Coordinates of C-alpha atoms and ligand atoms in Angstrom, one line a residue:
M1004 CA 0.7 -14.0 26.8
R1005 CA 2.2 -16.8 24.8
H1006 CA 4.6 -16.2 21.9
G1007 CA 5.0 -18.7 19.1
H1008 CA 8.0 -18.7 16.7
W1009 CA 8.0 -16.5 13.7
I1010 CA 8.6 -18.6 10.6
G1011 CA 7.8 -17.8 7.0
G1012 CA 6.2 -14.5 7.8
K1013 CA 3.8 -15.7 10.4
P1014 CA 3.6 -17.0 14.0
E1015 CA 4.0 -20.7 14.4
E1016 CA 3.3 -23.1 17.3
P1017 CA 6.3 -25.1 18.6
A1018 CA 6.3 -28.7 17.3
N1019 CA 6.2 -30.1 20.8
Q1020 CA 3.6 -27.6 22.0
A1021 CA 5.8 -26.7 24.9
Y1022 CA 6.5 -23.2 26.3
L1023 CA 9.1 -21.6 28.5
P1024 CA 8.4 -19.1 31.3
T1025 CA 9.9 -15.7 31.5
L1026 CA 10.4 -13.4 34.4
D1027 CA 10.0 -9.7 35.2
P1028 CA 13.3 -9.1 37.0
T1029 CA 12.1 -5.9 38.7
T1030 CA 9.5 -8.0 40.6
R1031 CA 10.5 -11.6 40.1
L1032 CA 7.0 -12.3 39.0
P1033 CA 6.3 -14.5 35.9
G1034 CA 5.9 -12.8 32.6
D1035 CA 5.0 -14.0 29.0
E1036 CA 5.7 -17.5 27.8
V1037 CA 7.8 -18.2 24.7
A1038 CA 7.8 -21.3 22.5
A1039 CA 10.2 -24.0 23.6
G1040 CA 11.6 -24.8 20.2
S1041 CA 13.3 -28.0 19.1
A1042 CA 15.0 -29.4 16.0
P1043 CA 11.8 -29.7 13.9
D1044 CA 11.1 -26.0 14.4
V1045 CA 14.6 -25.2 13.3
D1046 CA 14.1 -27.3 10.2
R1047 CA 10.9 -25.5 9.3
A1048 CA 12.6 -22.1 9.8
V1049 CA 15.7 -23.0 7.8
A1050 CA 13.5 -24.4 5.0
A1051 CA 11.6 -21.1 4.9
A1052 CA 14.9 -19.2 4.7
V1053 CA 16.3 -21.4 2.0
A1054 CA 13.1 -20.9 -0.1
A1055 CA 13.1 -17.1 0.3
Q1056 CA 16.8 -16.3 0.0
P1057 CA 17.7 -16.6 -3.7
A1058 CA 15.1 -14.2 -4.9
W1059 CA 16.2 -11.7 -2.2
A1060 CA 19.8 -12.0 -3.3
R1061 CA 18.9 -11.4 -6.9
R1062 CA 17.2 -8.0 -6.1
S1063 CA 19.2 -4.9 -6.7
A1064 CA 21.1 -3.3 -3.8
A1065 CA 18.8 -0.3 -4.1
D1066 CA 15.7 -2.5 -3.8
R1067 CA 17.0 -4.2 -0.7
S1068 CA 18.0 -0.8 0.7
E1069 CA 14.4 0.4 0.4
V1070 CA 13.1 -2.7 2.3
L1071 CA 15.6 -2.1 5.1
H1072 CA 14.5 1.6 5.3
G1073 CA 11.0 0.3 5.5
I1074 CA 11.9 -1.9 8.5
A1075 CA 13.6 1.1 10.2
D1076 CA 10.4 3.2 9.6
A1077 CA 8.3 0.4 11.1
M1078 CA 10.6 0.2 14.1
E1079 CA 10.3 4.0 14.6
A1080 CA 6.5 3.8 14.4
G1081 CA 6.4 0.8 16.6
A1082 CA 9.1 1.9 19.1
D1083 CA 6.7 2.0 22.1
E1084 CA 5.7 -1.6 21.6
L1085 CA 9.3 -2.7 21.1
I1086 CA 10.3 -0.9 24.3
E1087 CA 7.4 -2.5 26.3
R1088 CA 8.4 -6.0 25.1
E1089 CA 12.0 -5.4 26.0
R1090 CA 11.1 -3.9 29.4
A1091 CA 8.8 -6.7 30.4
C1092 CA 11.6 -9.3 30.5
T1093 CA 14.6 -7.1 31.3
G1094 CA 13.4 -4.5 33.7
K1095 CA 15.6 -1.9 32.0
V1096 CA 15.0 1.7 32.8
P1097 CA 13.2 4.0 30.3
G1098 CA 16.2 6.0 29.1
Q1099 CA 18.2 2.8 28.5
L1100 CA 15.3 1.2 26.6
R1101 CA 14.8 4.2 24.3
T1102 CA 18.5 4.4 23.5
E1103 CA 18.6 0.7 22.7
V1104 CA 15.6 0.8 20.3
E1105 CA 17.0 3.9 18.6
M1106 CA 20.4 2.1 18.1
S1107 CA 18.7 -1.0 16.9
T1108 CA 16.8 1.0 14.3
A1109 CA 19.9 2.8 13.2
Y1110 CA 21.6 -0.4 12.1
F1111 CA 18.9 -0.8 9.4
R1112 CA 19.4 2.8 8.3
Y1113 CA 23.2 2.5 8.3
Y1114 CA 23.3 -0.7 6.2
A1115 CA 20.5 0.5 3.9
G1116 CA 22.7 3.5 3.2
I1117 CA 26.1 1.9 2.6
L1118 CA 24.5 -0.9 0.6
R1119 CA 23.8 1.6 -2.2
A1120 CA 27.4 2.8 -2.5
H1121 CA 29.5 -0.2 -1.4
Q1122 CA 30.1 -2.9 -4.0
G1123 CA 32.8 -5.2 -5.4
R1124 CA 35.7 -3.7 -7.3
T1125 CA 37.3 -4.1 -10.7
I1126 CA 40.9 -5.3 -10.8
D1127 CA 43.1 -4.0 -13.5
Q1128 CA 45.2 -6.8 -15.0
G1129 CA 45.9 -5.1 -18.3
A1130 CA 43.9 -4.7 -21.5
H1131 CA 43.5 -8.4 -22.1
S1132 CA 41.2 -9.1 -19.3
H1133 CA 38.2 -7.9 -17.3
T1134 CA 38.3 -8.9 -13.7
Y1135 CA 36.0 -7.9 -10.9
T1136 CA 34.8 -9.0 -7.5
R1137 CA 31.3 -9.5 -6.2
L1138 CA 30.0 -9.6 -2.7
E1139 CA 27.8 -12.7 -2.5
P1140 CA 25.7 -13.8 0.5
Y1141 CA 26.2 -17.1 2.4
G1142 CA 22.6 -18.0 2.0
V1143 CA 21.2 -18.7 5.5
V1144 CA 22.8 -17.0 8.5
A1145 CA 22.1 -18.2 12.1
V1146 CA 22.1 -15.3 14.6
I1147 CA 22.3 -16.5 18.2
T1148 CA 22.0 -13.7 20.7
P1149 CA 22.1 -13.2 24.5
W1150 CA 19.8 -11.5 27.0
N1151 CA 21.8 -8.3 27.9
L1152 CA 20.9 -6.1 24.9
P1153 CA 18.4 -8.4 23.1
L1154 CA 17.1 -6.2 20.3
N1155 CA 20.3 -4.4 19.8
Q1156 CA 22.4 -7.5 19.5
A1157 CA 19.9 -9.0 17.1
C1158 CA 19.8 -6.0 14.8
R1159 CA 23.6 -5.6 14.8
A1160 CA 23.8 -8.9 13.0
L1161 CA 20.5 -9.0 11.1
A1162 CA 20.8 -5.7 9.3
P1163 CA 24.1 -6.4 7.6
A1164 CA 23.3 -10.0 7.0
L1165 CA 20.0 -9.1 5.3
A1166 CA 21.6 -6.2 3.5
V1167 CA 24.0 -8.3 1.5
G1168 CA 21.2 -10.8 0.5
N1169 CA 21.2 -13.5 3.2
A1170 CA 18.1 -14.9 4.9
V1171 CA 18.3 -15.2 8.7
V1172 CA 17.2 -17.6 11.3
A1173 CA 17.5 -15.8 14.7
K1174 CA 17.7 -17.6 18.0
P1175 CA 17.3 -15.0 20.8
S1176 CA 18.0 -15.8 24.4
E1177 CA 15.1 -17.8 25.9
F1178 CA 14.8 -15.2 28.7
T1179 CA 14.4 -12.2 26.3
S1180 CA 12.9 -13.3 23.0
A1181 CA 9.8 -11.0 22.8
S1182 CA 11.5 -8.0 21.2
T1183 CA 13.2 -10.0 18.4
L1184 CA 9.8 -11.7 17.7
H1185 CA 8.1 -8.4 17.5
L1186 CA 10.8 -7.0 15.2
A1187 CA 10.2 -10.0 12.8
R1188 CA 6.5 -9.1 12.7
L1189 CA 7.2 -5.4 12.1
A1190 CA 9.7 -6.3 9.3
T1191 CA 7.2 -8.6 7.6
E1192 CA 4.5 -5.9 7.8
A1193 CA 6.9 -3.4 6.4
G1194 CA 7.5 -5.6 3.3
L1195 CA 10.4 -7.9 4.1
P1196 CA 9.5 -11.0 2.1
D1197 CA 8.3 -14.0 4.1
G1198 CA 11.1 -16.4 5.2
L1199 CA 13.9 -13.9 5.2
L1200 CA 13.8 -13.2 8.9
N1201 CA 12.7 -16.2 11.0
V1202 CA 12.8 -16.4 14.8
V1203 CA 12.9 -19.7 16.6
T1204 CA 12.8 -19.4 20.4
G1205 CA 14.0 -21.8 23.0
T1206 CA 17.1 -23.0 24.8
G1207 CA 20.6 -23.1 23.5
R1208 CA 20.7 -26.8 23.6
D1209 CA 17.4 -27.4 21.9
V1210 CA 17.5 -24.7 19.3
G1211 CA 20.9 -23.1 19.2
T1212 CA 22.9 -26.3 18.7
P1213 CA 20.6 -27.8 16.0
L1214 CA 20.6 -24.5 14.2
A1215 CA 24.4 -24.3 14.2
L1216 CA 24.5 -27.9 13.0
H1217 CA 22.0 -27.5 10.2
P1218 CA 23.6 -28.3 6.9
A1219 CA 21.8 -25.3 5.1
V1220 CA 23.2 -22.7 7.6
G1221 CA 26.2 -21.1 5.9
R1222 CA 27.3 -18.8 8.6
I1223 CA 26.9 -18.2 12.3
A1224 CA 26.9 -15.0 14.3
F1225 CA 27.2 -15.5 18.0
T1226 CA 27.2 -13.1 20.9
G1227 CA 27.4 -14.6 24.4
S1228 CA 29.6 -16.5 26.8
V1229 CA 33.0 -17.9 26.2
A1230 CA 31.8 -21.4 27.0
T1231 CA 29.1 -21.4 24.4
G1232 CA 31.3 -19.6 21.9
R1233 CA 33.9 -22.3 22.2
H1234 CA 31.2 -25.0 21.7
L1235 CA 29.9 -23.2 18.6
A1236 CA 33.4 -22.7 17.3
T1237 CA 33.9 -26.5 17.3
V1238 CA 30.6 -27.1 15.6
A1239 CA 31.5 -24.5 13.0
A1240 CA 35.0 -25.9 12.5
D1241 CA 33.6 -29.3 11.9
R1242 CA 31.2 -28.0 9.3
I1243 CA 33.8 -25.6 7.9
V1244 CA 31.5 -22.6 8.1
P1245 CA 32.7 -19.2 9.4
L1246 CA 31.4 -17.6 12.5
T1247 CA 31.7 -14.4 14.4
L1248 CA 32.3 -14.7 18.1
E1249 CA 31.5 -11.7 20.2
L1250 CA 32.3 -12.9 23.7
G1251 CA 33.2 -11.3 27.0
G1252 CA 35.5 -8.6 28.3
K1253 CA 37.2 -7.2 31.4
S1254 CA 38.1 -4.0 29.7
P1255 CA 40.4 -1.4 31.2
L1256 CA 39.7 2.3 31.7
L1257 CA 43.0 4.1 32.2
V1258 CA 43.0 7.5 34.0
F1259 CA 46.2 9.6 34.1
A1260 CA 46.7 12.4 36.6
D1261 CA 46.7 15.0 33.7
A1262 CA 43.2 13.8 32.5
D1263 CA 40.0 15.8 32.7
L1264 CA 39.0 14.0 35.9
D1265 CA 35.4 15.1 35.8
R1266 CA 34.8 13.3 32.5
A1267 CA 36.9 10.3 33.4
V1268 CA 34.9 9.8 36.6
A1269 CA 31.7 10.1 34.6
A1270 CA 33.0 7.4 32.2
A1271 CA 33.7 5.1 35.1
V1272 CA 30.2 5.7 36.5
T1273 CA 28.7 4.9 33.1
A1274 CA 30.6 1.6 33.1
I1275 CA 28.7 0.6 36.2
G1276 CA 25.4 2.2 35.5
F1277 CA 24.8 1.5 31.8
N1278 CA 22.6 -1.6 31.7
A1279 CA 23.8 -2.2 35.3
G1280 CA 27.1 -3.3 33.9
Q1281 CA 25.6 -6.1 31.8
V1282 CA 27.6 -5.1 28.8
C1283 CA 30.4 -7.1 27.3
S1284 CA 32.3 -3.9 26.4
A1285 CA 31.9 -2.3 29.9
T1286 CA 35.2 -0.8 31.1
T1287 CA 35.2 -2.4 34.6
R1288 CA 38.9 -2.3 35.4
L1289 CA 39.6 1.3 36.5
L1290 CA 43.4 1.8 36.4
V1291 CA 44.4 5.1 37.9
E1292 CA 47.7 6.9 38.2
A1293 CA 48.7 6.6 41.8
S1294 CA 48.8 10.3 42.6
V1295 CA 45.1 10.7 41.9
H1296 CA 43.9 7.1 42.6
D1297 CA 42.3 7.8 45.9
E1298 CA 40.6 11.0 44.8
V1299 CA 39.2 9.3 41.7
V1300 CA 38.0 6.3 43.7
A1301 CA 36.3 8.6 46.2
R1302 CA 34.6 10.6 43.5
V1303 CA 33.4 7.4 41.6
A1304 CA 32.1 5.9 44.9
E1305 CA 30.3 9.1 45.8
A1306 CA 28.7 9.3 42.3
V1307 CA 27.5 5.6 42.2
E1308 CA 25.9 5.9 45.6
L1309 CA 23.6 8.5 44.1
L1310 CA 22.3 6.1 41.4
E1311 CA 18.8 4.8 42.2
P1312 CA 17.7 1.3 41.3
G1313 CA 14.8 1.3 38.9
V1314 CA 15.5 5.0 37.9
D1315 CA 19.2 5.1 36.9
F1316 CA 19.9 1.5 36.4
G1317 CA 17.9 -1.8 36.1
P1318 CA 18.2 -5.2 37.7
M1319 CA 20.2 -8.2 36.8
I1320 CA 18.2 -9.6 33.9
T1321 CA 18.2 -13.3 34.9
E1322 CA 18.1 -15.1 38.2
A1323 CA 21.3 -17.0 37.3
Q1324 CA 23.1 -13.7 36.6
Y1325 CA 22.0 -12.3 39.9
E1326 CA 23.3 -15.4 41.7
K1327 CA 26.5 -15.2 39.8
V1328 CA 27.2 -11.6 40.9
L1329 CA 26.4 -12.5 44.5
A1330 CA 28.8 -15.4 44.3
H1331 CA 31.5 -13.1 43.0
F1332 CA 30.9 -10.9 46.1
E1333 CA 31.3 -14.0 48.3
T1334 CA 34.5 -15.1 46.6
A1335 CA 35.9 -11.5 46.9
R1336 CA 35.1 -11.5 50.6
A1337 CA 36.7 -14.9 51.1
Q1338 CA 39.8 -13.6 49.3
G1339 CA 40.0 -10.6 51.6
A1340 CA 38.6 -7.9 49.3
V1341 CA 36.3 -5.3 51.0
P1342 CA 34.3 -3.0 48.7
V1343 CA 34.4 0.7 49.3
T1344 CA 30.7 0.8 48.3
G1345 CA 28.1 -1.7 47.5
G1346 CA 28.8 -5.4 47.6
S1347 CA 25.2 -6.6 48.2
A1348 CA 21.8 -7.0 46.7
Y1349 CA 18.7 -4.8 47.3
D1350 CA 15.8 -6.5 49.0
H1351 CA 13.6 -6.3 45.9
G1352 CA 13.7 -7.6 42.4
L1353 CA 17.1 -8.7 41.0
Y1354 CA 18.8 -5.3 41.8
I1355 CA 22.4 -5.3 42.9
R1356 CA 24.1 -2.3 44.6
P1357 CA 26.7 -0.5 42.4
T1358 CA 30.0 -1.8 43.8
V1359 CA 33.6 -0.6 43.8
Y1360 CA 36.5 -2.6 45.0
A1361 CA 39.5 -0.3 45.3
D1362 CA 43.2 -1.0 45.0
V1363 CA 42.6 -4.7 44.4
D1364 CA 45.3 -7.4 44.0
P1365 CA 45.3 -8.1 40.2
A1366 CA 45.4 -11.8 40.9
L1367 CA 42.0 -11.9 42.6
R1368 CA 39.1 -13.4 40.8
I1369 CA 37.0 -10.2 41.0
A1370 CA 39.9 -8.5 39.2
R1371 CA 40.3 -11.1 36.5
E1372 CA 36.8 -12.5 35.7
E1373 CA 34.0 -10.8 33.9
V1374 CA 31.3 -10.1 36.5
F1375 CA 28.6 -8.7 34.1
G1376 CA 27.1 -6.6 36.8
P1377 CA 27.5 -3.1 38.3
V1378 CA 30.9 -3.8 39.7
L1379 CA 34.2 -2.0 39.2
V1380 CA 37.7 -2.9 40.4
T1381 CA 40.4 -0.2 40.7
M1382 CA 44.2 -0.5 40.7
P1383 CA 46.8 2.2 40.9
F1384 CA 49.7 2.5 38.5
A1385 CA 53.0 4.4 38.8
D1386 CA 53.7 5.2 35.2
E1387 CA 52.7 4.6 31.6
A1388 CA 54.6 1.4 31.4
E1389 CA 52.8 -0.1 34.4
A1390 CA 49.5 1.2 33.1
L1391 CA 50.1 -0.7 29.9
T1392 CA 51.1 -3.9 31.7
L1393 CA 48.0 -3.8 33.8
A1394 CA 45.7 -3.0 30.9
N1395 CA 46.9 -6.0 29.0
D1396 CA 47.0 -8.3 32.0
T1397 CA 43.8 -10.0 31.0
E1398 CA 42.6 -12.9 28.9
Y1399 CA 40.2 -10.6 27.2
G1400 CA 40.6 -7.8 24.7
L1401 CA 37.3 -6.2 23.6
V1402 CA 37.7 -2.5 24.3
A1403 CA 39.8 0.0 26.3
A1404 CA 39.5 3.6 27.3
V1405 CA 42.4 6.0 28.0
W1406 CA 42.0 9.4 29.7
S1407 CA 45.0 11.7 29.5
G1408 CA 45.8 15.4 28.8
D1409 CA 48.7 14.1 26.7
V1410 CA 47.2 13.0 23.4
A1411 CA 50.4 11.5 22.2
R1412 CA 50.4 9.2 25.2
G1413 CA 46.8 8.2 24.4
L1414 CA 47.7 7.2 20.9
R1415 CA 50.9 5.4 22.1
L1416 CA 48.8 3.3 24.4
A1417 CA 46.1 2.8 21.9
E1418 CA 48.7 1.1 19.6
R1419 CA 50.0 -1.1 22.4
I1420 CA 46.7 -2.2 24.1
D1421 CA 45.5 -5.6 22.9
A1422 CA 41.8 -4.7 22.2
G1423 CA 39.5 -4.3 19.2
Q1424 CA 38.5 -0.7 20.1
V1425 CA 40.3 2.0 22.1
A1426 CA 38.6 5.2 23.0
I1427 CA 40.8 8.2 24.0
N1428 CA 39.3 10.9 26.1
G1429 CA 35.8 9.7 25.3
G1430 CA 36.2 9.3 21.5
P1431 CA 32.8 8.0 20.1
L1432 CA 32.3 4.4 19.3
T1433 CA 29.3 4.0 17.2
I1434 CA 27.6 1.9 14.5
E1435 CA 30.2 3.3 12.1
T1436 CA 33.2 1.9 14.1
P1437 CA 34.1 -1.8 13.7
F1438 CA 33.6 -3.7 16.9
G1439 CA 35.0 -7.0 18.0
G1440 CA 37.5 -8.8 20.2
Y1441 CA 41.2 -9.7 20.5
K1442 CA 42.2 -12.7 22.5
R1443 CA 39.3 -14.5 24.3
S1444 CA 36.9 -11.7 23.6
G1445 CA 36.4 -13.5 20.2
Y1446 CA 36.9 -12.8 16.5
G1447 CA 35.1 -11.3 13.6
R1448 CA 33.8 -7.8 13.4
E1449 CA 30.4 -6.3 13.9
K1450 CA 29.3 -2.8 13.0
G1451 CA 30.9 -0.6 10.3
I1452 CA 31.5 -1.6 6.7
D1453 CA 33.6 -4.5 8.1
A1454 CA 30.4 -6.3 9.2
L1455 CA 29.1 -6.3 5.6
H1456 CA 32.1 -8.3 4.7
E1457 CA 31.5 -10.7 7.5
Y1458 CA 28.1 -11.6 6.0
A1459 CA 29.3 -11.7 2.4
R1460 CA 31.8 -13.8 0.5
T1461 CA 34.0 -12.2 -2.1
K1462 CA 33.9 -13.9 -5.5
T1463 CA 36.4 -13.0 -8.2
V1464 CA 35.2 -13.2 -11.8
S1465 CA 37.9 -12.9 -14.4
L1466 CA 37.3 -12.8 -18.2
S1467 CA 39.9 -13.0 -20.9
I1468 CA 38.9 -10.6 -23.7
A1469 CA 39.7 -10.6 -27.4
Q1470 CA 43.4 -10.5 -28.4
F1471 CA 44.6 -8.0 -30.9
Ligands
LIG454 P1 24.8 -15.9 28.7 O1 25.6 -16.5 29.9 O2 25.1 -14.5 28.4 O3 23.4 -16.3 28.7 P2 25.1 -17.9 26.7 O4 26.3 -18.2 25.9 O5 24.7 -19.0 27.7 O6 25.4 -16.6 27.5 O7 23.9 -17.6 25.8 C1 23.9 -16.8 24.7 C2 23.0 -17.4 23.6 O8 23.6 -18.7 23.3 C3 21.6 -17.6 24.1 O9 20.7 -17.4 23.0 C4 21.7 -19.1 24.5 O10 20.4 -19.7 24.4 C5 22.6 -19.6 23.4 N1 23.2 -20.9 23.8 C6 23.5 -21.4 25.0 N2 24.1 -22.6 24.9 C7 24.1 -22.9 23.6 C8 24.5 -24.1 22.9 N3 25.0 -25.2 23.5 N4 24.4 -24.1 21.6 C9 23.9 -23.0 20.9 N5 23.5 -21.9 21.5 C10 23.6 -21.9 22.9

C-alpha cells in the first residue's frame, strides 16, 4: 500500500511522485510505501495550516475541547486500525501497542479537559486599571517525531498544540509514518476542520529541515537524537522561534539494600523489556548498593532470560538501530566488557537479546552512551554519596528512579539528581506529570499543564480605567 501526505483534510500525492520503502522489522520484509516529501509539499501543508488556524483560534475553549474529545472517540473506535498501522512498521508486541494507542488517545482527553478550566489570569494593580493575560497560540507548529513511539510522541505534542488554538504540520519518522497519517484521517472524519492537522512524510533533510525553516512556522516541537536536536536548535535560533527538544537519556535506576527488591528488580526488567529499550526515558544504568549488587544482578539476569522475542518484547525498529546496538556490543567487547546475559542478536528479524553488563567501568562507552536497545549496565555503590555521584555522572538528565525503604533518602536524592523527573519507589509518571530534560536531554516540557504553556504565548492586556 502507498500512503500520500495528509494536507488540508485529504490525502495528497508528493510533488515529486517519489515514495520511500518501509520495513517489517519482525521479518525484514518490505512493507507499505510512504510519500517522499520535499519542500513544495511542506509549502502546501503550511499554507493549509495558515488558512485554517485563525478561525480555530477564535473558537471558544469549550468548542475546541469538544473537537478534541471527538478525536479521542474516533481513536477509540479506530484503535484496531491504529494498532495495525503501528505494528506493521515497528513489530511491537500486542500489549505494547494497545498501551501506546490508549496513551495516545488519553492526551486528547486530558487537554480537552484542562482546556475548559485553564485560562489566563487577572492581575490586580489597584482600582485604576484592569489587567489580564491571555494564552495565545503561535499559529503554525511543526511537530517532528521519531520512530520509537510514533503515535504517542505525535499525540503528546499535537493535543496541547491544537488545544490552545494552533494548527500543526507533523513530520513523522519516514520509517513509521502510517499511524500519524491515519490519526490525521480519523481527526478529520471526527470534525477537526481541514488544514489544522497536516502530515508531510519523508526524510529529515527533505521535509524536516524545510519545515523548520518555513517562515510561517512559529514554533517547533522535536523529539529525537541529540545531533538533529542541535541542528534544529540552530535553525530555530536563527529564526528566533522557540522549540522543545526532547532528546536522549542514560537514566539511572538506584537500588538501595533496604528497598523492596522484588519491585526494584521488576522495574529494571521493564527498563529492558518495554519497547525493547527503545525509550528515551528508559532507566538503563542500574546502580545498586554493593551489599545487594550481585543478588540484584542475578535476579535481573534470570528474569530477562525468560523474556521471549515477539511475545514479551519487539525487535529493533530500524536496520540502522539494529546495527548500532550490535556495534555497541562490539565496542564493549573490545573494551573488555563481558555481558552476564545477552550480547548478541537473534537469527530472525531485528531482534536483540536482552543484555546485562554487570559491574562496568563507568568510563566505558556502553556505560556512557545511550544504546536505545534492550541493554542494561550495572554499577555497585558504597553509600548514598557515591550513588548520587554515579547518578549524575552523565551528560544526560531525563529521568531517574530511586528505590529505598528510607523515604527521606529518596526525597533527598530526588532533590540532588539532575533530571527532569525522579520516581521514588515506582511513583507514577503519567500524562499529568511534566516531562523533559536537564542537560543534554533537552529543554522544554511535554505533558501536564506545562505543555499547554509551551504551545501558547502569554499576552498581557492592561487597561487604564476612569479616574475618580
Ligand atoms: P533517530 O536517530 O531517533 O531516528 P533522528 O533525530 O534522526 O533520530 O530523527 C528524529 C526525527 O527527526 C525524524 O522524523 C527524522 O526524520 C527527523 N530529522 C532527522 N534529521 C533531520 C534534519 N536534519 N532536519 C529536520 N528533521 C530531521
